Rosetta silent file (secondary structure, phi, psi, omega in degrees, C-alpha in Angstrom):
SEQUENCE: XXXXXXXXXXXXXXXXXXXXXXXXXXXXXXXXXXXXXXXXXXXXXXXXXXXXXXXXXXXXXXXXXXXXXXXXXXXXXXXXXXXXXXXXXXXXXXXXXXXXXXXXXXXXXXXXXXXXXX
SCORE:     score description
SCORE:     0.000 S_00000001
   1 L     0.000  155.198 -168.577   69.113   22.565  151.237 S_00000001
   2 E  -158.705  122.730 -173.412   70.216   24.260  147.853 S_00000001
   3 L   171.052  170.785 -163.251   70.520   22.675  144.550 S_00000001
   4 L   -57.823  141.541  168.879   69.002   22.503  140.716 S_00000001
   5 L    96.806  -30.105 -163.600   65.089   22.164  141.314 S_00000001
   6 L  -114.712  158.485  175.116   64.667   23.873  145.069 S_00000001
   7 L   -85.791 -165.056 -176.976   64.026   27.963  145.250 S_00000001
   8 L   -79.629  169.707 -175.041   66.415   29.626  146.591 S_00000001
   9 L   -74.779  150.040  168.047   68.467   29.293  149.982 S_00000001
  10 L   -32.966   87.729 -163.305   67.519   29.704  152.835 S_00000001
  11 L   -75.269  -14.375  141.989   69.111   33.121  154.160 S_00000001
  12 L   -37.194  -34.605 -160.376   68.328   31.837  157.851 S_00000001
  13 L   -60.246  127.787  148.288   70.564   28.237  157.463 S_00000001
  14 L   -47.960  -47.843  170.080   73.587   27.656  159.321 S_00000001
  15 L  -149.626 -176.050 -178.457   74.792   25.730  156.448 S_00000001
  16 L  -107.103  154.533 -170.301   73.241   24.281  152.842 S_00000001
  17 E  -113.152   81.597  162.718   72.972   20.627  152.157 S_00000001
  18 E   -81.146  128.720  170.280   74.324   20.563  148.401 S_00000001
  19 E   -95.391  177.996 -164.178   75.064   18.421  145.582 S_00000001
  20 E  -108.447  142.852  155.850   78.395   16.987  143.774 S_00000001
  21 L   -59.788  136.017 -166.484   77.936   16.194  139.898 S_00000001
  22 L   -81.819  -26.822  173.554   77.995   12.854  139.692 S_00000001
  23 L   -77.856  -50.666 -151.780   80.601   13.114  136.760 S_00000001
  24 L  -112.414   -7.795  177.950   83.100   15.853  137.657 S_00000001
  25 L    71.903   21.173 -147.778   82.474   16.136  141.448 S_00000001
  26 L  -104.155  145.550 -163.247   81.838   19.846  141.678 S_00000001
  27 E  -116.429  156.183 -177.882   79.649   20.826  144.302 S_00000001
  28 L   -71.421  140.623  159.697   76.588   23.462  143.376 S_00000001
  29 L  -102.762  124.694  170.536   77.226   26.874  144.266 S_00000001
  30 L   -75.798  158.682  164.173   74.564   28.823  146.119 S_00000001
  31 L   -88.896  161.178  177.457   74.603   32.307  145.885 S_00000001
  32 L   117.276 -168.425 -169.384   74.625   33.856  149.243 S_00000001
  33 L  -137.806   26.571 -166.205   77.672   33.651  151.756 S_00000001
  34 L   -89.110  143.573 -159.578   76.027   30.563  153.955 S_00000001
  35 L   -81.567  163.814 -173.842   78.924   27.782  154.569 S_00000001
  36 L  -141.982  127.584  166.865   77.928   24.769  152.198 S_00000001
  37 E  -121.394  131.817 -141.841   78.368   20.789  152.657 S_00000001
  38 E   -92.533  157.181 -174.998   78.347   19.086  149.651 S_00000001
  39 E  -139.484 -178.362 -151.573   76.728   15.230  149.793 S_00000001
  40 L  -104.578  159.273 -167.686   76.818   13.050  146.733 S_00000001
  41 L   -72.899  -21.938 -178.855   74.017   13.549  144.164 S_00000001
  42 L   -92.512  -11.647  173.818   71.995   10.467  144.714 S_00000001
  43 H   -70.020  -35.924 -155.668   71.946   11.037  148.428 S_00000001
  44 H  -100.677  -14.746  167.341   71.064   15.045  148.247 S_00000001
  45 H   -70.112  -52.355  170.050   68.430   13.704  145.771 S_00000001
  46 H   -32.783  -49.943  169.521   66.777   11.708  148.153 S_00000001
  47 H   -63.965  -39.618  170.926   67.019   14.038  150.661 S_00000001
  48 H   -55.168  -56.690 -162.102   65.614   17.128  148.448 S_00000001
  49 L   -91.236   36.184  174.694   62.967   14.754  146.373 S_00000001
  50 L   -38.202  -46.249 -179.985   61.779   12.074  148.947 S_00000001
  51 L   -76.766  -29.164  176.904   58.593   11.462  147.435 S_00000001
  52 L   -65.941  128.968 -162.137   59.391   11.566  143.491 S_00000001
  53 L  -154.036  135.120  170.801   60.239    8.386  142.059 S_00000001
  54 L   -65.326   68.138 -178.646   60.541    8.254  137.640 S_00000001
  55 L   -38.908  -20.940 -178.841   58.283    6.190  136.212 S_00000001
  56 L  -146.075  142.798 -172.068   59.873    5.956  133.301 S_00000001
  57 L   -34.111  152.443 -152.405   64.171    6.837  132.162 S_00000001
  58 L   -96.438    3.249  169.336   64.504    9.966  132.082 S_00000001
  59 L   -85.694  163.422  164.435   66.072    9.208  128.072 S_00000001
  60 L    53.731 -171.374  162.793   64.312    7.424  125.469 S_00000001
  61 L  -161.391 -158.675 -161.472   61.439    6.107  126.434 S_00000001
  62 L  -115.414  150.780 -173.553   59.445    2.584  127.189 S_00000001
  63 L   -79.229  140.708  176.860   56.873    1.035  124.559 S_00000001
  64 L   -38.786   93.267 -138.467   53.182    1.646  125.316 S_00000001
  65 L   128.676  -51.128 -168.282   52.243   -0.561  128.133 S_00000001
  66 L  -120.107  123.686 -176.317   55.373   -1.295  130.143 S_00000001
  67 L  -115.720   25.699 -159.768   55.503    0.718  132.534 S_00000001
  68 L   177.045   90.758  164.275   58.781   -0.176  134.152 S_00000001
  69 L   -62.868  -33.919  170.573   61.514   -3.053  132.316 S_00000001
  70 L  -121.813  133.462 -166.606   63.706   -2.791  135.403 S_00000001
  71 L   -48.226  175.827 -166.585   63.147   -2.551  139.453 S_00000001
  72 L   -86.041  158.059  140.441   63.514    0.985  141.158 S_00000001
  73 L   -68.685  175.351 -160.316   66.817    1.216  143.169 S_00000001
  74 L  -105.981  149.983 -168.622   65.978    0.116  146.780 S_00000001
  75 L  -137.055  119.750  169.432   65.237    3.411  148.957 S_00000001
  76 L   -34.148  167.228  175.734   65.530    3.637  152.850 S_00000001
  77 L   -99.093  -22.909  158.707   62.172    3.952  154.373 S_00000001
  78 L  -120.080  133.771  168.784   63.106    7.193  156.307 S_00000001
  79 L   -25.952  139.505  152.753   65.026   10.033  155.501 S_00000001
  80 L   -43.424  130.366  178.079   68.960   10.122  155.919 S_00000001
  81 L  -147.159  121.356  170.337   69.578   11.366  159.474 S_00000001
  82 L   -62.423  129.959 -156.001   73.089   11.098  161.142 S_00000001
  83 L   -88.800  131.098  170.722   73.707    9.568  164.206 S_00000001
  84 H   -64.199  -14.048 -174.000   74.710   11.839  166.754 S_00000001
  85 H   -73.277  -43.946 -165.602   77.301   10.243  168.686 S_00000001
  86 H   -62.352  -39.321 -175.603   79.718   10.037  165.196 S_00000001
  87 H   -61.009  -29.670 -167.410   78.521   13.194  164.051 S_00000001
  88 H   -77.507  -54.695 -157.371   79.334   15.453  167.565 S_00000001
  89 H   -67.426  -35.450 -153.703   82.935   13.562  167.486 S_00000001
  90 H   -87.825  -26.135 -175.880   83.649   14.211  164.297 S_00000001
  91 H   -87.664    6.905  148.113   82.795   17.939  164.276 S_00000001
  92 H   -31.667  -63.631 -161.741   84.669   17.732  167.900 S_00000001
  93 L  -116.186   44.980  157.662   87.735   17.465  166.255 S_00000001
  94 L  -112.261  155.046 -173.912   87.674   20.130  163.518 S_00000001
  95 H   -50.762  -44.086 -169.969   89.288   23.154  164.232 S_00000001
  96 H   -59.373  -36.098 -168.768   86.378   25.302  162.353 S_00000001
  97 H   -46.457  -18.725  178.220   83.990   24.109  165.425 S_00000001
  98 H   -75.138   -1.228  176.745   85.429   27.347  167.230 S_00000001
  99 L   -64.287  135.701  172.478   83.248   29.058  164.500 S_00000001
 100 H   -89.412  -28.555  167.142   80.035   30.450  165.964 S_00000001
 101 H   -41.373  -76.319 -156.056   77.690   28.823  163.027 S_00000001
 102 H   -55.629  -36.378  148.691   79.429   25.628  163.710 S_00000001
 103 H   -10.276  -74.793 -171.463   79.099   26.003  167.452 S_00000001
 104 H   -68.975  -23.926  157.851   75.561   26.482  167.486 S_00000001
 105 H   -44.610  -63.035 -115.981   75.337   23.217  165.451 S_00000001
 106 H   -98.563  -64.669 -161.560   77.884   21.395  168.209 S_00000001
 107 L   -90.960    6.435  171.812   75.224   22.488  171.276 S_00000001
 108 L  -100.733   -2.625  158.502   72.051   22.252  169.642 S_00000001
 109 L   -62.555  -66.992 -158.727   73.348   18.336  169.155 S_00000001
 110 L   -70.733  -22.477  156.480   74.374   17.861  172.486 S_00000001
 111 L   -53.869  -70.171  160.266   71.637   19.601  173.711 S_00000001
 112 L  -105.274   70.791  172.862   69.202   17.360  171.897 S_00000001
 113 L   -41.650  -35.110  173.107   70.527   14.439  170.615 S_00000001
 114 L   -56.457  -58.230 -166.411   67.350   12.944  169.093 S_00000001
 115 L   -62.989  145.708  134.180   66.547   15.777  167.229 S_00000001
 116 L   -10.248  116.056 -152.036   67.366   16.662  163.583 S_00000001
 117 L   -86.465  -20.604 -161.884   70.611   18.519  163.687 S_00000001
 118 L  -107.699    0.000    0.000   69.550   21.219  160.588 S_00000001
């Protein structure tokens, strides 16, 4: 993963887990020359920041006492993890899969299915 907040990437990774601006849709650029896939900002937050949750907006602020006016958003109970059958078909039919990064992704799925793909 790579993004505002994290050090820097990993120079091991097959690829970086990035985010898009939630206004303009521009995905962060890592430095480095590691392939990138960009995931929407409140998702790649989750994934970077599971445990941090804002007690209070991060504007303005709340009167002395209340320590919350409105509920959290609702948050899975486990990290995002992709299911393997959709994920091996879909990078089945891109062309880039002939790629040796992308490869090593494709058989360390199918190899282990369970398992974490990154």
């Amino acid at each position: 993963m790579a993004g505002p907040g994290l050090p820097g990437p990993d120079s091991a990774a097959d690829i970086l887990l990035v985010p898009q601006h939630p206004r303009t849709g521009a995905a962060w650029q890592p430095s480095g020359s590691v392939p990138t896939v960009s995931l929407a900002a409140d998702v790649w937050t989750q994934l970077a920041f599971p445990s941090e949750r804002l007690p209070v907006p991060a504007t303005g602020g709340l009167p002395d006492g209340v320590l919350r006016d409105d509920p959290l958003p609702m948050r899975p109970h486990q990290l995002f993890r992709p299911a393997s059958g959709p994920f091996l078909r879909t990078l089945a039919r891109l062309p880039a899969v002939r790629q040796p990064w992308l490869r090593r992704i494709y058989d360390r799925v199918c190899d282990h299915p369970y398992s974490h793909p990154f």
